[in-house]
Amino acid sequence: MRPRAIAFAATCALMLLIATPGSASAVPGTLHYKYVDSNGETKNRRMDDPESKYCHNLSETNPDVTAERPAHTPSNYTEEKAYLYTEEDCGGTEYVLRADTGEAGADLKFRSVLFNV
């Protein structure tokens, strides 16, 4: 009976490892961008060491509050490509900024970003 208990415990441990999702890690570096606040002033913002494999919605560009004020002028100084999306929850049109030196002008508008796809 002892070997069956050991086999059962080993099987359970293996199933737990398989079922546990891999943890996300931080992407070293910084993404810089600009947005226009509710007073019409352009503000600079940054994301330091953003979480990878996670869609980051930019709260200051929430379409319920600021429908016409998405983020713009991004500069990607992280170690991974930045995938920028025109809508929240990484929806809409996708734009890609290369790692370390990817930049775009004020014409590129986005509301969410994803790293390390």
PDB file of C-alpha atoms in Angstrom:
ATOM      1  CA  MET A   1       0.000   0.000   0.000  1.00  0.00           C
ATOM      2  CA  ARG A   2       2.889   2.342   0.590  1.00  0.00           C
ATOM      3  CA  PRO A   3       4.030   2.313  -3.075  1.00  0.00           C
ATOM      4  CA  ARG A   4       0.509   3.266  -4.184  1.00  0.00           C
ATOM      5  CA  ALA A   5       0.493   6.246  -1.822  1.00  0.00           C
ATOM      6  CA  ILE A   6       3.863   7.399  -3.145  1.00  0.00           C
ATOM      7  CA  ALA A   7       2.725   7.027  -6.745  1.00  0.00           C
ATOM      8  CA  PHE A   8      -0.474   8.941  -5.984  1.00  0.00           C
ATOM      9  CA  ALA A   9       1.458  11.791  -4.327  1.00  0.00           C
ATOM     10  CA  ALA A  10       3.882  11.977  -7.247  1.00  0.00           C
ATOM     11  CA  THR A  11       1.012  12.087  -9.750  1.00  0.00           C
ATOM     12  CA  CYS A  12      -0.713  14.869  -7.796  1.00  0.00           C
ATOM     13  CA  ALA A  13       2.498  16.888  -7.639  1.00  0.00           C
ATOM     14  CA  LEU A  14       3.015  16.524 -11.390  1.00  0.00           C
ATOM     15  CA  MET A  15      -0.564  17.590 -12.110  1.00  0.00           C
ATOM     16  CA  LEU A  16      -0.126  20.657  -9.905  1.00  0.00           C
ATOM     17  CA  LEU A  17       2.991  21.688 -11.815  1.00  0.00           C
ATOM     18  CA  ILE A  18       1.252  21.277 -15.144  1.00  0.00           C
ATOM     19  CA  ALA A  19      -1.855  23.200 -14.041  1.00  0.00           C
ATOM     20  CA  THR A  20       0.025  26.147 -12.530  1.00  0.00           C
ATOM     21  CA  PRO A  21       0.450  28.958 -15.076  1.00  0.00           C
ATOM     22  CA  GLY A  22       3.885  30.447 -15.534  1.00  0.00           C
ATOM     23  CA  SER A  23       4.380  33.662 -13.682  1.00  0.00           C
ATOM     24  CA  ALA A  24       4.805  36.892 -15.589  1.00  0.00           C
ATOM     25  CA  SER A  25       7.969  38.832 -15.074  1.00  0.00           C
ATOM     26  CA  ALA A  26       8.941  42.441 -15.449  1.00  0.00           C
ATOM     27  CA  VAL A  27      10.443  43.742 -18.667  1.00  0.00           C
ATOM     28  CA  PRO A  28      13.534  45.790 -17.751  1.00  0.00           C
ATOM     29  CA  GLY A  29      13.360  49.378 -18.929  1.00  0.00           C
ATOM     30  CA  THR A  30      10.892  52.208 -19.409  1.00  0.00           C
ATOM     31  CA  LEU A  31       8.147  53.142 -21.846  1.00  0.00           C
ATOM     32  CA  HIS A  32       7.635  56.909 -22.089  1.00  0.00           C
ATOM     33  CA  TYR A  33       4.514  58.499 -23.569  1.00  0.00           C
ATOM     34  CA  LYS A  34       2.422  61.661 -23.491  1.00  0.00           C
ATOM     35  CA  TYR A  35      -1.273  62.356 -23.047  1.00  0.00           C
ATOM     36  CA  VAL A  36      -3.533  65.381 -22.735  1.00  0.00           C
ATOM     37  CA  ASP A  37      -5.251  65.751 -19.359  1.00  0.00           C
ATOM     38  CA  SER A  38      -8.790  67.017 -18.737  1.00  0.00           C
ATOM     39  CA  ASN A  39      -7.467  70.609 -18.562  1.00  0.00           C
ATOM     40  CA  GLY A  40      -5.993  70.318 -22.057  1.00  0.00           C
ATOM     41  CA  GLU A  41      -2.400  70.174 -20.795  1.00  0.00           C
ATOM     42  CA  THR A  42       0.100  67.723 -22.266  1.00  0.00           C
ATOM     43  CA  LYS A  43       1.562  65.472 -19.577  1.00  0.00           C
ATOM     44  CA  ASN A  44       4.518  63.101 -19.685  1.00  0.00           C
ATOM     45  CA  ARG A  45       4.065  59.613 -18.290  1.00  0.00           C
ATOM     46  CA  ARG A  46       6.241  56.523 -17.947  1.00  0.00           C
ATOM     47  CA  MET A  47       5.951  52.829 -17.185  1.00  0.00           C
ATOM     48  CA  ASP A  48       9.005  51.469 -15.392  1.00  0.00           C
ATOM     49  CA  ASP A  49       9.772  47.744 -15.677  1.00  0.00           C
ATOM     50  CA  PRO A  50       6.287  46.862 -16.942  1.00  0.00           C
ATOM     51  CA  GLU A  51       4.894  43.385 -16.440  1.00  0.00           C
ATOM     52  CA  SER A  52       5.346  41.146 -19.474  1.00  0.00           C
ATOM     53  CA  LYS A  53       2.587  39.161 -21.180  1.00  0.00           C
ATOM     54  CA  TYR A  54      -0.018  41.458 -19.604  1.00  0.00           C
ATOM     55  CA  CYS A  55      -2.206  44.044 -21.331  1.00  0.00           C
ATOM     56  CA  HIS A  56      -1.689  47.417 -19.656  1.00  0.00           C
ATOM     57  CA  ASN A  57      -4.654  49.775 -20.072  1.00  0.00           C
ATOM     58  CA  LEU A  58      -3.572  53.382 -19.695  1.00  0.00           C
ATOM     59  CA  SER A  59      -5.979  54.722 -17.079  1.00  0.00           C
ATOM     60  CA  GLU A  60      -5.481  58.358 -18.064  1.00  0.00           C
ATOM     61  CA  THR A  61      -6.783  57.527 -21.571  1.00  0.00           C
ATOM     62  CA  ASN A  62      -9.995  55.820 -20.403  1.00  0.00           C
ATOM     63  CA  PRO A  63     -12.506  56.424 -23.218  1.00  0.00           C
ATOM     64  CA  ASP A  64     -15.353  56.802 -20.707  1.00  0.00           C
ATOM     65  CA  VAL A  65     -13.615  59.868 -19.281  1.00  0.00           C
ATOM     66  CA  THR A  66     -11.446  61.196 -22.108  1.00  0.00           C
ATOM     67  CA  ALA A  67     -12.894  59.842 -25.347  1.00  0.00           C
ATOM     68  CA  GLU A  68     -10.709  61.954 -27.590  1.00  0.00           C
ATOM     69  CA  ARG A  69      -7.493  61.865 -25.564  1.00  0.00           C
ATOM     70  CA  PRO A  70      -5.502  58.680 -26.196  1.00  0.00           C
ATOM     71  CA  ALA A  71      -1.799  58.503 -25.361  1.00  0.00           C
ATOM     72  CA  HIS A  72       0.710  59.516 -28.033  1.00  0.00           C
ATOM     73  CA  THR A  73       4.428  60.050 -28.751  1.00  0.00           C
ATOM     74  CA  PRO A  74       5.696  56.753 -27.272  1.00  0.00           C
ATOM     75  CA  SER A  75       9.372  55.920 -26.718  1.00  0.00           C
ATOM     76  CA  ASN A  76      10.234  52.312 -25.895  1.00  0.00           C
ATOM     77  CA  TYR A  77      13.392  51.951 -23.815  1.00  0.00           C
ATOM     78  CA  THR A  78      12.570  48.452 -22.586  1.00  0.00           C
ATOM     79  CA  GLU A  79      14.360  45.239 -23.550  1.00  0.00           C
ATOM     80  CA  GLU A  80      11.266  43.923 -25.414  1.00  0.00           C
ATOM     81  CA  LYS A  81       9.089  45.070 -28.287  1.00  0.00           C
ATOM     82  CA  ALA A  82       6.090  47.140 -27.219  1.00  0.00           C
ATOM     83  CA  TYR A  83       2.779  46.296 -28.899  1.00  0.00           C
ATOM     84  CA  LEU A  84       0.573  49.391 -28.795  1.00  0.00           C
ATOM     85  CA  TYR A  85      -3.188  49.203 -29.357  1.00  0.00           C
ATOM     86  CA  THR A  86      -5.683  51.883 -30.320  1.00  0.00           C
ATOM     87  CA  GLU A  87      -8.330  50.488 -27.938  1.00  0.00           C
ATOM     88  CA  GLU A  88      -8.378  49.313 -24.320  1.00  0.00           C
ATOM     89  CA  ASP A  89      -7.772  45.640 -23.512  1.00  0.00           C
ATOM     90  CA  CYS A  90      -5.263  45.403 -26.387  1.00  0.00           C
ATOM     91  CA  GLY A  91      -7.941  45.736 -29.035  1.00  0.00           C
ATOM     92  CA  GLY A  92      -8.133  47.691 -32.245  1.00  0.00           C
ATOM     93  CA  THR A  93      -5.188  48.397 -34.511  1.00  0.00           C
ATOM     94  CA  GLU A  94      -1.782  47.137 -33.354  1.00  0.00           C
ATOM     95  CA  TYR A  95       1.490  49.060 -33.733  1.00  0.00           C
ATOM     96  CA  VAL A  96       4.904  47.685 -32.780  1.00  0.00           C
ATOM     97  CA  LEU A  97       7.824  49.645 -31.338  1.00  0.00           C
ATOM     98  CA  ARG A  98      11.189  47.900 -31.393  1.00  0.00           C
ATOM     99  CA  ALA A  99      13.089  47.324 -28.166  1.00  0.00           C
ATOM    100  CA  ASP A 100      15.531  49.895 -26.733  1.00  0.00           C
ATOM    101  CA  THR A 101      15.075  52.649 -29.322  1.00  0.00           C
ATOM    102  CA  GLY A 102      11.548  52.396 -30.719  1.00  0.00           C
ATOM    103  CA  GLU A 103       9.879  55.779 -30.997  1.00  0.00           C
ATOM    104  CA  ALA A 104       6.846  57.267 -32.716  1.00  0.00           C
ATOM    105  CA  GLY A 105       5.407  60.731 -33.052  1.00  0.00           C
ATOM    106  CA  ALA A 106       2.237  62.392 -31.853  1.00  0.00           C
ATOM    107  CA  ASP A 107       0.268  60.844 -34.742  1.00  0.00           C
ATOM    108  CA  LEU A 108       0.445  57.377 -33.160  1.00  0.00           C
ATOM    109  CA  LYS A 109      -2.482  57.228 -30.714  1.00  0.00           C
ATOM    110  CA  PHE A 110      -2.937  54.309 -28.291  1.00  0.00           C
ATOM    111  CA  ARG A 111      -4.850  53.275 -25.158  1.00  0.00           C
ATOM    112  CA  SER A 112      -3.157  50.004 -24.158  1.00  0.00           C
ATOM    113  CA  VAL A 113       0.214  48.260 -24.448  1.00  0.00           C
ATOM    114  CA  LEU A 114       1.554  44.713 -24.247  1.00  0.00           C
ATOM    115  CA  PHE A 115       5.182  43.574 -23.901  1.00  0.00           C
ATOM    116  CA  ASN A 116       6.959  40.316 -24.744  1.00  0.00           C
ATOM    117  CA  VAL A 117       4.347  38.524 -26.801  1.00  0.00           C
TER     118      VAL A 117
END
